[in-house]
PDB file of C-alpha atoms and ligand atoms in Angstrom:
ATOM      1  CA  UNK A   7     -14.462   7.329  -1.996  1.00  0.00           C
ATOM      2  CA  UNK A   8     -14.598   5.310   1.229  1.00  0.00           C
ATOM      3  CA  UNK A   9     -12.085   6.226   3.896  1.00  0.00           C
ATOM      4  CA  UNK A  10     -10.647   4.103   6.688  1.00  0.00           C
ATOM      5  CA  UNK A  11      -9.845   5.708  10.025  1.00  0.00           C
ATOM      6  CA  UNK A  12      -6.369   4.731  11.234  1.00  0.00           C
ATOM      7  CA  UNK A  13      -5.585   4.039  14.910  1.00  0.00           C
ATOM      8  CA  UNK A  14      -4.497   7.679  15.434  1.00  0.00           C
ATOM      9  CA  UNK A  15      -7.694   9.163  13.967  1.00  0.00           C
ATOM     10  CA  UNK A  16      -6.211  10.035  10.556  1.00  0.00           C
ATOM     11  CA  UNK A  17      -8.459   9.156   7.604  1.00  0.00           C
ATOM     12  CA  UNK A  18      -6.960   7.224   4.696  1.00  0.00           C
ATOM     13  CA  UNK A  19      -8.746   6.614   1.376  1.00  0.00           C
ATOM     14  CA  UNK A  20      -9.591   2.927   1.144  1.00  0.00           C
ATOM     15  CA  UNK A  21      -8.541   2.747  -2.495  1.00  0.00           C
ATOM     16  CA  UNK A  22      -5.332   4.345  -3.715  1.00  0.00           C
ATOM     17  CA  UNK A  23      -2.972   4.261  -6.675  1.00  0.00           C
ATOM     18  CA  UNK A  24       0.252   2.220  -6.757  1.00  0.00           C
ATOM     19  CA  UNK A  25       3.255   3.175  -8.891  1.00  0.00           C
ATOM     20  CA  UNK A  26       5.783   0.345  -8.512  1.00  0.00           C
ATOM     21  CA  UNK A  27       7.685  -0.285 -11.793  1.00  0.00           C
ATOM     22  CA  UNK A  28       6.474   2.980 -13.295  1.00  0.00           C
ATOM     23  CA  UNK A  29       9.364   5.187 -14.506  1.00  0.00           C
ATOM     24  CA  UNK A  30       9.475   8.726 -13.128  1.00  0.00           C
ATOM     25  CA  UNK A  31       8.064  10.557 -16.191  1.00  0.00           C
ATOM     26  CA  UNK A  32       5.356   7.999 -16.721  1.00  0.00           C
ATOM     27  CA  UNK A  33       4.497   8.136 -13.012  1.00  0.00           C
ATOM     28  CA  UNK A  34       3.845  11.857 -13.332  1.00  0.00           C
ATOM     29  CA  UNK A  35       1.437  11.239 -16.219  1.00  0.00           C
ATOM     30  CA  UNK A  36      -0.283   8.214 -14.639  1.00  0.00           C
ATOM     31  CA  UNK A  37      -0.720   9.902 -11.252  1.00  0.00           C
ATOM     32  CA  UNK A  38      -2.182  12.916 -13.060  1.00  0.00           C
ATOM     33  CA  UNK A  39      -4.720  10.658 -14.786  1.00  0.00           C
ATOM     34  CA  UNK A  40      -5.477   8.918 -11.482  1.00  0.00           C
ATOM     35  CA  UNK A  41      -6.092  12.131  -9.560  1.00  0.00           C
ATOM     36  CA  UNK A  42      -8.350  13.375 -12.350  1.00  0.00           C
ATOM     37  CA  UNK A  43     -10.241  10.077 -12.177  1.00  0.00           C
ATOM     38  CA  UNK A  44     -10.861  10.617  -8.452  1.00  0.00           C
ATOM     39  CA  UNK A  45      -7.996   8.822  -6.684  1.00  0.00           C
ATOM     40  CA  UNK A  46      -6.824  10.750  -3.624  1.00  0.00           C
ATOM     41  CA  UNK A  47      -4.126   8.388  -2.316  1.00  0.00           C
ATOM     42  CA  UNK A  48      -0.790   7.532  -3.972  1.00  0.00           C
ATOM     43  CA  UNK A  49       1.627   4.803  -2.893  1.00  0.00           C
ATOM     44  CA  UNK A  50       5.311   5.205  -3.807  1.00  0.00           C
ATOM     45  CA  UNK A  51       8.675   4.288  -2.247  1.00  0.00           C
ATOM     46  CA  UNK A  52      12.282   5.414  -2.478  1.00  0.00           C
ATOM     47  CA  UNK A  53      13.184   2.215  -4.317  1.00  0.00           C
ATOM     48  CA  UNK A  54      10.582   2.889  -7.051  1.00  0.00           C
ATOM     49  CA  UNK A  55      12.695   5.845  -8.185  1.00  0.00           C
ATOM     50  CA  UNK A  56       9.641   7.913  -9.065  1.00  0.00           C
ATOM     51  CA  UNK A  57       9.019  10.116  -6.014  1.00  0.00           C
ATOM     52  CA  UNK A  58       9.895  13.204  -8.053  1.00  0.00           C
ATOM     53  CA  UNK A  59       7.330  12.408 -10.764  1.00  0.00           C
ATOM     54  CA  UNK A  60       4.710  11.592  -8.146  1.00  0.00           C
ATOM     55  CA  UNK A  61       5.443  14.881  -6.385  1.00  0.00           C
ATOM     56  CA  UNK A  62       5.140  16.878  -9.602  1.00  0.00           C
ATOM     57  CA  UNK A  63       1.783  15.284 -10.387  1.00  0.00           C
ATOM     58  CA  UNK A  64       0.520  15.919  -6.844  1.00  0.00           C
ATOM     59  CA  UNK A  65       1.617  19.551  -6.844  1.00  0.00           C
ATOM     60  CA  UNK A  66       0.248  20.241 -10.315  1.00  0.00           C
ATOM     61  CA  UNK A  67      -3.051  18.385  -9.868  1.00  0.00           C
ATOM     62  CA  UNK A  68      -5.059  21.394  -8.765  1.00  0.00           C
ATOM     63  CA  UNK A  69      -6.348  19.310  -5.842  1.00  0.00           C
ATOM     64  CA  UNK A  70      -5.696  20.771  -2.383  1.00  0.00           C
ATOM     65  CA  UNK A  71      -2.790  19.119  -0.599  1.00  0.00           C
ATOM     66  CA  UNK A  72      -5.047  18.369   2.394  1.00  0.00           C
ATOM     67  CA  UNK A  73      -7.297  16.306   0.145  1.00  0.00           C
ATOM     68  CA  UNK A  74      -4.452  14.044  -1.013  1.00  0.00           C
ATOM     69  CA  UNK A  75      -2.803  11.202   0.897  1.00  0.00           C
ATOM     70  CA  UNK A  76       0.801  10.376  -0.033  1.00  0.00           C
ATOM     71  CA  UNK A  77       2.646   7.274   1.176  1.00  0.00           C
ATOM     72  CA  UNK A  78       6.350   6.578   0.742  1.00  0.00           C
ATOM     73  CA  UNK A  79       8.702   4.038   2.297  1.00  0.00           C
ATOM     74  CA  UNK A  80      12.076   3.660   3.975  1.00  0.00           C
ATOM     75  CA  UNK A  81      14.405   1.336   2.062  1.00  0.00           C
ATOM     76  CA  UNK A  82      16.276  -1.586   3.602  1.00  0.00           C
ATOM     77  CA  UNK A  83      19.733   0.010   3.691  1.00  0.00           C
ATOM     78  CA  UNK A  84      18.481   2.912   5.834  1.00  0.00           C
ATOM     79  CA  UNK A  85      17.467   1.064   9.009  1.00  0.00           C
ATOM     80  CA  UNK A  86      20.060   2.991  11.021  1.00  0.00           C
ATOM     81  CA  UNK A  87      18.399   5.725  13.195  1.00  0.00           C
ATOM     82  CA  UNK A  88      20.241   8.738  11.725  1.00  0.00           C
ATOM     83  CA  UNK A  89      20.203   7.371   8.180  1.00  0.00           C
ATOM     84  CA  UNK A  90      16.442   6.838   8.465  1.00  0.00           C
ATOM     85  CA  UNK A  91      15.888  10.460   9.495  1.00  0.00           C
ATOM     86  CA  UNK A  92      18.018  11.643   6.566  1.00  0.00           C
ATOM     87  CA  UNK A  93      16.287   9.234   4.169  1.00  0.00           C
ATOM     88  CA  UNK A  94      12.932  10.683   5.173  1.00  0.00           C
ATOM     89  CA  UNK A  95      14.149  14.241   4.536  1.00  0.00           C
ATOM     90  CA  UNK A  96      15.491  13.237   1.119  1.00  0.00           C
ATOM     91  CA  UNK A  97      12.213  11.531   0.201  1.00  0.00           C
ATOM     92  CA  UNK A  98      10.135  14.512   1.321  1.00  0.00           C
ATOM     93  CA  UNK A  99      12.399  16.754  -0.751  1.00  0.00           C
ATOM     94  CA  UNK A 100      12.086  14.563  -3.866  1.00  0.00           C
ATOM     95  CA  UNK A 101       8.308  14.620  -3.413  1.00  0.00           C
ATOM     96  CA  UNK A 102       8.420  18.374  -2.818  1.00  0.00           C
ATOM     97  CA  UNK A 103       6.202  17.971   0.263  1.00  0.00           C
ATOM     98  CA  UNK A 104       6.781  19.214   3.817  1.00  0.00           C
ATOM     99  CA  UNK A 105       4.594  16.572   5.422  1.00  0.00           C
ATOM    100  CA  UNK A 106       4.093  12.975   4.291  1.00  0.00           C
ATOM    101  CA  UNK A 107       0.784  11.303   5.114  1.00  0.00           C
ATOM    102  CA  UNK A 108       2.113   7.789   5.727  1.00  0.00           C
ATOM    103  CA  UNK A 109       5.718   6.587   6.039  1.00  0.00           C
ATOM    104  CA  UNK A 110       6.382   2.841   6.079  1.00  0.00           C
ATOM    105  CA  UNK A 111       9.357   0.602   6.820  1.00  0.00           C
ATOM    106  CA  UNK A 112       9.385  -1.174   3.445  1.00  0.00           C
ATOM    107  CA  UNK A 113      10.661  -4.624   4.594  1.00  0.00           C
ATOM    108  CA  UNK A 114      11.634  -5.915   8.041  1.00  0.00           C
ATOM    109  CA  UNK A 115      14.858  -7.633   6.808  1.00  0.00           C
ATOM    110  CA  UNK A 116      15.108  -9.994   9.808  1.00  0.00           C
ATOM    111  CA  UNK A 117      18.680 -11.004   8.853  1.00  0.00           C
ATOM    112  CA  UNK A 118      19.759  -7.391   9.434  1.00  0.00           C
ATOM    113  CA  UNK A 119      17.555  -7.079  12.541  1.00  0.00           C
ATOM    114  CA  UNK A 120      17.523  -3.279  12.724  1.00  0.00           C
ATOM    115  CA  UNK A 121      13.843  -2.559  12.145  1.00  0.00           C
ATOM    116  CA  UNK A 122      13.253  -1.636  15.795  1.00  0.00           C
ATOM    117  CA  UNK A 123      15.951   1.033  15.456  1.00  0.00           C
ATOM    118  CA  UNK A 124      14.369   2.243  12.207  1.00  0.00           C
ATOM    119  CA  UNK A 125      10.993   2.375  13.961  1.00  0.00           C
ATOM    120  CA  UNK A 126      12.449   4.691  16.623  1.00  0.00           C
ATOM    121  CA  UNK A 127      13.321   7.104  13.816  1.00  0.00           C
ATOM    122  CA  UNK A 128       9.785   6.894  12.417  1.00  0.00           C
ATOM    123  CA  UNK A 129       8.422   7.590  15.915  1.00  0.00           C
ATOM    124  CA  UNK A 130      10.629  10.692  16.071  1.00  0.00           C
ATOM    125  CA  UNK A 131       9.366  11.900  12.665  1.00  0.00           C
ATOM    126  CA  UNK A 132       5.801  11.328  13.862  1.00  0.00           C
ATOM    127  CA  UNK A 133       6.386  13.193  17.140  1.00  0.00           C
ATOM    128  CA  UNK A 134       7.897  16.081  15.153  1.00  0.00           C
ATOM    129  CA  UNK A 135       4.832  16.301  12.891  1.00  0.00           C
ATOM    130  CA  UNK A 136       6.757  15.443   9.718  1.00  0.00           C
ATOM    131  CA  UNK A 137       4.436  12.543   9.004  1.00  0.00           C
ATOM    132  CA  UNK A 138       0.735  12.110   9.846  1.00  0.00           C
ATOM    133  CA  UNK A 139       0.926   8.338  10.367  1.00  0.00           C
ATOM    134  CA  UNK A 140       3.655   5.688  10.496  1.00  0.00           C
ATOM    135  CA  UNK A 141       3.473   2.035   9.632  1.00  0.00           C
ATOM    136  CA  UNK A 142       5.234  -1.026   8.317  1.00  0.00           C
ATOM    137  CA  UNK A 143       5.207  -3.166   5.208  1.00  0.00           C
ATOM    138  CA  UNK A 144       5.832  -6.873   4.736  1.00  0.00           C
ATOM    139  CA  UNK A 145       5.918  -7.453   8.488  1.00  0.00           C
ATOM    140  CA  UNK A 146       5.278 -11.080   9.439  1.00  0.00           C
ATOM    141  CA  UNK A 147       3.478 -11.987  12.664  1.00  0.00           C
ATOM    142  CA  UNK A 148       6.871 -12.563  14.274  1.00  0.00           C
ATOM    143  CA  UNK A 149       8.365  -9.213  13.189  1.00  0.00           C
ATOM    144  CA  UNK A 150       5.198  -7.370  14.146  1.00  0.00           C
ATOM    145  CA  UNK A 151       5.045  -8.821  17.644  1.00  0.00           C
ATOM    146  CA  UNK A 152       8.720  -8.138  18.260  1.00  0.00           C
ATOM    147  CA  UNK A 153       8.227  -4.525  17.104  1.00  0.00           C
ATOM    148  CA  UNK A 154       5.122  -4.059  19.251  1.00  0.00           C
ATOM    149  CA  UNK A 155       7.036  -5.224  22.332  1.00  0.00           C
ATOM    150  CA  UNK A 156       9.438  -2.278  21.904  1.00  0.00           C
ATOM    151  CA  UNK A 157       7.334   0.386  20.190  1.00  0.00           C
ATOM    152  CA  UNK A 158       5.885   3.539  21.727  1.00  0.00           C
ATOM    153  CA  UNK A 159       3.588   4.027  18.741  1.00  0.00           C
ATOM    154  CA  UNK A 160       1.582   1.114  17.324  1.00  0.00           C
ATOM    155  CA  UNK A 161       1.941   1.012  13.515  1.00  0.00           C
ATOM    156  CA  UNK A 162      -1.137   2.414  11.781  1.00  0.00           C
ATOM    157  CA  UNK A 163      -0.792   0.134   8.753  1.00  0.00           C
ATOM    158  CA  UNK A 164       0.863  -3.124   7.675  1.00  0.00           C
ATOM    159  CA  UNK A 165       1.111  -3.160   3.868  1.00  0.00           C
ATOM    160  CA  UNK A 166       1.433  -6.778   2.704  1.00  0.00           C
ATOM    161  CA  UNK A 167       1.112  -8.898  -0.410  1.00  0.00           C
ATOM    162  CA  UNK A 168      -2.567  -9.823  -0.478  1.00  0.00           C
ATOM    163  CA  UNK A 169      -4.892 -10.961  -3.250  1.00  0.00           C
ATOM    164  CA  UNK A 170      -7.421 -13.798  -3.631  1.00  0.00           C
ATOM    165  CA  UNK A 171      -4.645 -16.351  -4.237  1.00  0.00           C
ATOM    166  CA  UNK A 172      -2.776 -15.212  -1.093  1.00  0.00           C
ATOM    167  CA  UNK A 173      -5.511 -14.394   1.389  1.00  0.00           C
ATOM    168  CA  UNK A 174      -3.250 -13.838   4.445  1.00  0.00           C
ATOM    169  CA  UNK A 175      -6.046 -14.721   6.896  1.00  0.00           C
ATOM    170  CA  UNK A 176      -3.727 -15.142   9.884  1.00  0.00           C
ATOM    171  CA  UNK A 177      -1.758 -11.945   9.326  1.00  0.00           C
ATOM    172  CA  UNK A 178      -4.948  -9.958   8.676  1.00  0.00           C
ATOM    173  CA  UNK A 179      -6.333 -11.207  11.987  1.00  0.00           C
ATOM    174  CA  UNK A 180      -3.146 -10.303  13.884  1.00  0.00           C
ATOM    175  CA  UNK A 181      -3.114  -6.829  12.329  1.00  0.00           C
ATOM    176  CA  UNK A 182      -6.764  -6.348  13.300  1.00  0.00           C
ATOM    177  CA  UNK A 183      -6.147  -7.564  16.853  1.00  0.00           C
ATOM    178  CA  UNK A 184      -3.613  -4.750  17.292  1.00  0.00           C
ATOM    179  CA  UNK A 185      -5.727  -2.086  15.578  1.00  0.00           C
ATOM    180  CA  UNK A 186      -3.428  -2.089  12.526  1.00  0.00           C
ATOM    181  CA  UNK A 187      -5.060  -1.577   9.125  1.00  0.00           C
ATOM    182  CA  UNK A 188      -4.165  -4.173   6.495  1.00  0.00           C
ATOM    183  CA  UNK A 189      -3.166  -2.626   3.163  1.00  0.00           C
ATOM    184  CA  UNK A 190      -2.997  -4.984   0.181  1.00  0.00           C
ATOM    185  CA  UNK A 191      -0.124  -4.765  -2.313  1.00  0.00           C
ATOM    186  CA  UNK A 192      -0.396  -6.510  -5.671  1.00  0.00           C
ATOM    187  CA  UNK A 193      -4.140  -6.510  -4.942  1.00  0.00           C
ATOM    188  CA  UNK A 194      -4.869  -7.683  -8.509  1.00  0.00           C
ATOM    189  CA  UNK A 195      -2.270 -10.437  -8.290  1.00  0.00           C
ATOM    190  CA  UNK A 196      -0.295  -8.338 -10.800  1.00  0.00           C
ATOM    191  CA  UNK A 197      -3.030  -8.946 -13.380  1.00  0.00           C
ATOM    192  CA  UNK A 198      -1.885 -12.128 -15.071  1.00  0.00           C
ATOM    193  CA  UNK A 199      -2.982 -15.516 -13.764  1.00  0.00           C
ATOM    194  CA  UNK A 200      -5.574 -14.177 -11.359  1.00  0.00           C
ATOM    195  CA  UNK A 201      -7.735 -11.953 -13.559  1.00  0.00           C
ATOM    196  CA  UNK A 202      -8.147 -14.715 -16.180  1.00  0.00           C
ATOM    197  CA  UNK A 203      -9.936 -17.054 -13.771  1.00  0.00           C
ATOM    198  CA  UNK A 204     -13.458 -17.890 -15.093  1.00  0.00           C
ATOM    199  CA  UNK A 205     -15.001 -17.431 -11.624  1.00  0.00           C
ATOM    200  CA  UNK A 206     -14.166 -13.712 -11.651  1.00  0.00           C
ATOM    201  CA  UNK A 207     -15.639 -13.218 -15.138  1.00  0.00           C
ATOM    202  CA  UNK A 208     -18.754 -15.080 -14.078  1.00  0.00           C
ATOM    203  CA  UNK A 209     -19.273 -12.988 -10.925  1.00  0.00           C
ATOM    204  CA  UNK A 210     -18.441  -9.818 -12.847  1.00  0.00           C
ATOM    205  CA  UNK A 211     -20.994 -10.744 -15.514  1.00  0.00           C
ATOM    206  CA  UNK A 212     -23.743 -10.747 -12.887  1.00  0.00           C
ATOM    207  CA  UNK A 213     -22.865  -7.212 -11.779  1.00  0.00           C
ATOM    208  CA  UNK A 214     -21.785  -5.683 -15.079  1.00  0.00           C
ATOM    209  CA  UNK A 215     -18.227  -5.415 -13.724  1.00  0.00           C
ATOM    210  CA  UNK A 216     -14.773  -6.594 -14.872  1.00  0.00           C
ATOM    211  CA  UNK A 217     -12.693  -9.279 -13.079  1.00  0.00           C
ATOM    212  CA  UNK A 218     -10.407  -6.527 -11.724  1.00  0.00           C
ATOM    213  CA  UNK A 219     -13.381  -4.643 -10.292  1.00  0.00           C
ATOM    214  CA  UNK A 220     -14.681  -7.841  -8.673  1.00  0.00           C
ATOM    215  CA  UNK A 221     -11.308  -8.461  -7.007  1.00  0.00           C
ATOM    216  CA  UNK A 222     -11.031  -4.864  -5.786  1.00  0.00           C
ATOM    217  CA  UNK A 223     -14.590  -5.025  -4.433  1.00  0.00           C
ATOM    218  CA  UNK A 224     -13.673  -8.230  -2.543  1.00  0.00           C
ATOM    219  CA  UNK A 225     -10.795  -6.321  -0.870  1.00  0.00           C
ATOM    220  CA  UNK A 226     -13.034  -3.367  -0.031  1.00  0.00           C
ATOM    221  CA  UNK A 227     -15.661  -5.593   1.579  1.00  0.00           C
ATOM    222  CA  UNK A 228     -12.964  -7.344   3.654  1.00  0.00           C
ATOM    223  CA  UNK A 229     -11.926  -3.918   4.953  1.00  0.00           C
ATOM    224  CA  UNK A 230      -8.507  -3.874   3.270  1.00  0.00           C
ATOM    225  CA  UNK A 231      -6.934  -0.702   1.987  1.00  0.00           C
ATOM    226  CA  UNK A 232      -6.078  -1.420  -1.637  1.00  0.00           C
ATOM    227  CA  UNK A 233      -3.629   0.211  -4.090  1.00  0.00           C
ATOM    228  CA  UNK A 234      -3.988  -1.155  -7.633  1.00  0.00           C
ATOM    229  CA  UNK A 235      -1.412  -0.032 -10.191  1.00  0.00           C
ATOM    230  CA  UNK A 236      -2.022   0.659 -13.864  1.00  0.00           C
ATOM    231  CA  UNK A 237      -0.426   2.864 -16.491  1.00  0.00           C
ATOM    232  CA  UNK A 238      -3.440   2.408 -18.796  1.00  0.00           C
ATOM    233  CA  UNK A 239      -5.900   5.313 -18.482  1.00  0.00           C
ATOM    234  CA  UNK A 240      -9.010   3.170 -19.097  1.00  0.00           C
ATOM    235  CA  UNK A 241      -7.914   0.688 -16.420  1.00  0.00           C
ATOM    236  CA  UNK A 242      -6.996   3.492 -14.000  1.00  0.00           C
ATOM    237  CA  UNK A 243     -10.586   4.728 -14.299  1.00  0.00           C
ATOM    238  CA  UNK A 244     -12.054   1.214 -14.214  1.00  0.00           C
ATOM    239  CA  UNK A 245     -10.246   0.303 -10.991  1.00  0.00           C
ATOM    240  CA  UNK A 246     -11.851   3.079  -8.955  1.00  0.00           C
ATOM    241  CA  UNK A 247     -15.424   2.237 -10.024  1.00  0.00           C
ATOM    242  CA  UNK A 248     -15.967  -0.286  -7.250  1.00  0.00           C
ATOM    243  CA  UNK A 249     -18.152   1.595  -4.790  1.00  0.00           C
ATOM    244  CA  UNK A 250     -21.443   1.218  -6.665  1.00  0.00           C
ATOM    245  CA  UNK A 251     -22.074  -2.514  -6.316  1.00  0.00           C
ATOM    246  CA  UNK A 252     -21.784  -5.239  -3.668  1.00  0.00           C
ATOM    247  CA  UNK A 253     -20.786  -8.913  -3.661  1.00  0.00           C
ATOM    248  CA  UNK A 254     -23.039 -11.247  -1.697  1.00  0.00           C
ATOM    249  CA  UNK A 255     -21.637 -13.644   0.915  1.00  0.00           C
ATOM    250  CA  UNK A 256     -21.509 -16.606  -1.499  1.00  0.00           C
ATOM    251  CA  UNK A 257     -19.514 -14.521  -3.984  1.00  0.00           C
ATOM    252  CA  UNK A 258     -17.163 -13.317  -1.243  1.00  0.00           C
ATOM    253  CA  UNK A 259     -16.638 -16.898  -0.039  1.00  0.00           C
ATOM    254  CA  UNK A 260     -16.030 -18.223  -3.560  1.00  0.00           C
ATOM    255  CA  UNK A 261     -13.308 -15.606  -4.152  1.00  0.00           C
ATOM    256  CA  UNK A 262     -11.765 -16.247  -0.724  1.00  0.00           C
ATOM    257  CA  UNK A 263     -11.647 -19.963  -1.614  1.00  0.00           C
ATOM    258  CA  UNK A 264      -9.206 -19.174  -4.473  1.00  0.00           C
ATOM    259  CA  UNK A 265      -6.455 -18.919  -1.833  1.00  0.00           C
ATOM    260  CA  UNK A 266      -3.628 -21.254  -2.838  1.00  0.00           C
ATOM    261  CA  UNK A 267      -0.797 -19.548  -0.984  1.00  0.00           C
ATOM    262  CA  UNK A 268       0.538 -18.278  -4.343  1.00  0.00           C
ATOM    263  CA  UNK A 269       3.121 -15.661  -3.435  1.00  0.00           C
ATOM    264  CA  UNK A 270       4.265 -13.325  -6.232  1.00  0.00           C
ATOM    265  CA  UNK A 271       6.888 -11.359  -4.328  1.00  0.00           C
ATOM    266  CA  UNK A 272       9.723 -12.454  -2.041  1.00  0.00           C
ATOM    267  CA  UNK A 273       9.145 -14.096   1.330  1.00  0.00           C
ATOM    268  CA  UNK A 274       9.405 -11.318   3.950  1.00  0.00           C
ATOM    269  CA  UNK A 275      10.872 -13.759   6.475  1.00  0.00           C
ATOM    270  CA  UNK A 276      14.030 -14.053   4.369  1.00  0.00           C
ATOM    271  CA  UNK A 277      14.052 -11.098   1.935  1.00  0.00           C
ATOM    272  CA  UNK A 278      16.893  -8.605   2.130  1.00  0.00           C
TER     273      UNK A 278
HETATM  274  N1  LIG B  10       5.283  -2.831  -0.055  1.00  0.00           N
HETATM  275  C1  LIG B  10       5.730  -3.622  -1.021  1.00  0.00           C
HETATM  276  O1  LIG B  10       6.704  -4.365  -0.834  1.00  0.00           O
HETATM  277  C2  LIG B  10       5.065  -3.609  -2.348  1.00  0.00           C
HETATM  278  C3  LIG B  10       5.380  -4.610  -3.299  1.00  0.00           C
HETATM  279  C4  LIG B  10       4.712  -4.584  -4.517  1.00  0.00           C
HETATM  280  C5  LIG B  10       3.779  -3.602  -4.787  1.00  0.00           C
HETATM  281  N2  LIG B  10       3.521  -2.617  -3.852  1.00  0.00           N
HETATM  282  C6  LIG B  10       2.547  -1.533  -4.121  1.00  0.00           C
HETATM  283  O2  LIG B  10       1.309  -2.104  -4.547  1.00  0.00           O
HETATM  284  C7  LIG B  10       0.963  -1.555  -5.832  1.00  0.00           C
HETATM  285  C8  LIG B  10       0.136  -2.516  -6.633  1.00  0.00           C
HETATM  286  O3  LIG B  10       0.817  -3.744  -6.798  1.00  0.00           O
HETATM  287  P1  LIG B  10       1.423  -4.230  -8.207  1.00  0.00           P
HETATM  288  O4  LIG B  10       1.797  -3.062  -9.031  1.00  0.00           O
HETATM  289  O5  LIG B  10       2.491  -5.217  -7.882  1.00  0.00           O
HETATM  290  O6  LIG B  10       0.276  -5.088  -8.879  1.00  0.00           O
HETATM  291  P2  LIG B  10      -1.325  -5.004  -9.138  1.00  0.00           P
HETATM  292  O7  LIG B  10      -1.848  -3.661  -8.814  1.00  0.00           O
HETATM  293  O8  LIG B  10      -1.892  -6.195  -8.457  1.00  0.00           O
HETATM  294  O9  LIG B  10      -1.399  -5.273 -10.693  1.00  0.00           O
HETATM  295  C9  LIG B  10      -0.847  -4.408 -11.638  1.00  0.00           C
HETATM  296  C10 LIG B  10      -0.885  -5.093 -12.998  1.00  0.00           C
HETATM  297  O10 LIG B  10      -2.244  -5.359 -13.347  1.00  0.00           O
HETATM  298  C11 LIG B  10      -2.569  -4.724 -14.574  1.00  0.00           C
HETATM  299  N3  LIG B  10      -3.914  -4.158 -14.419  1.00  0.00           N
HETATM  300  C12 LIG B  10      -4.271  -3.087 -13.649  1.00  0.00           C
HETATM  301  N4  LIG B  10      -5.576  -2.863 -13.733  1.00  0.00           N
HETATM  302  C13 LIG B  10      -6.085  -3.797 -14.559  1.00  0.00           C
HETATM  303  C14 LIG B  10      -7.382  -4.057 -15.064  1.00  0.00           C
HETATM  304  N5  LIG B  10      -8.425  -3.302 -14.691  1.00  0.00           N
HETATM  305  N6  LIG B  10      -7.544  -5.105 -15.911  1.00  0.00           N
HETATM  306  C15 LIG B  10      -6.489  -5.878 -16.277  1.00  0.00           C
HETATM  307  N7  LIG B  10      -5.237  -5.653 -15.846  1.00  0.00           N
HETATM  308  C16 LIG B  10      -5.026  -4.632 -15.004  1.00  0.00           C
HETATM  309  C17 LIG B  10      -1.524  -3.637 -14.762  1.00  0.00           C
HETATM  310  O11 LIG B  10      -1.293  -3.419 -16.149  1.00  0.00           O
HETATM  311  P3  LIG B  10      -1.019  -1.964 -16.817  1.00  0.00           P
HETATM  312  O12 LIG B  10      -0.238  -1.130 -15.841  1.00  0.00           O
HETATM  313  O13 LIG B  10      -0.240  -2.320 -18.040  1.00  0.00           O
HETATM  314  O14 LIG B  10      -2.373  -1.388 -17.133  1.00  0.00           O
HETATM  315  C18 LIG B  10      -0.308  -4.254 -14.103  1.00  0.00           C
HETATM  316  O15 LIG B  10       0.357  -5.135 -14.991  1.00  0.00           O
HETATM  317  C19 LIG B  10       2.326  -1.219  -6.431  1.00  0.00           C
HETATM  318  O16 LIG B  10       2.240  -0.368  -7.542  1.00  0.00           O
HETATM  319  C20 LIG B  10       3.013  -0.612  -5.230  1.00  0.00           C
HETATM  320  O17 LIG B  10       2.559   0.724  -5.015  1.00  0.00           O
HETATM  321  C21 LIG B  10       4.144  -2.625  -2.646  1.00  0.00           C
END
């Protein structure tokens, strides 16, 4: 498994396992399958309502805690400093973990305009050693630059919607300029629509790989951290088998050219 070194020296697996829309019990089973398949990074959030199942799977996996990387996120109604500290404690307790590897502000919610205050709480958690790295999610260029103007700690990660149909070239470049790793959510474009494109089958055919593996390989070669979700054991295993082949520059460019600005989730500039 490739790892990416964050701006504070912490190593993060480049490919992890997402569990949005997976009920708690099913999350426990799916995360168990994923860890057995070789995944070492899990991405959850308070709003997914499955931190307990994720925590059970992590604790019962037989893999050393130090070898696993767990991300969770602060929800939008907890951007108050004290509420954010309490929300972190509650999340860590649901996960059954003393230390979280990566804690993210889930959405900036510009209309509420309290993400700088929330960030101060994340900086406190980081200074206290409760979390190994802190970052943001769904931060636009505008929100990121405003945060950076007031932050003591530069976010390690910006987790954003990113797949071949929403390439996010500008935001990726701004993240990189500040030493922030780009992490792709909905990296498979949520499966439908993207994975049926003939181009991906054609490229996959040349390498003996599926369309999903081609898309994940494209992310890996761009340097994105990627967190595909599946509850299907065969797909969970398939999605991690992307480190034994390489796309050439023409293939990379052809996939990048699929960008149509097709956004699947809400617009972070207005959401919340
Ligand atoms: N920060 C945020 O605001 C945010 C927002 C959205 C998501 N996320 C994170 O990003 C993770 C991934 O995003 P996502 O769940 O939206 O979408 P995704 O990973 O792009 O796609 C998941 C969908 O693709 C299907 N799939 C998975 N592997 C496949 C394969 N090899 N072949 C064909 N279909 C396949 C899955 O089906 P089955 O499960 O039925 O196999 C599921 O329907 C989430 O789980 C979450 O952790 C974060």
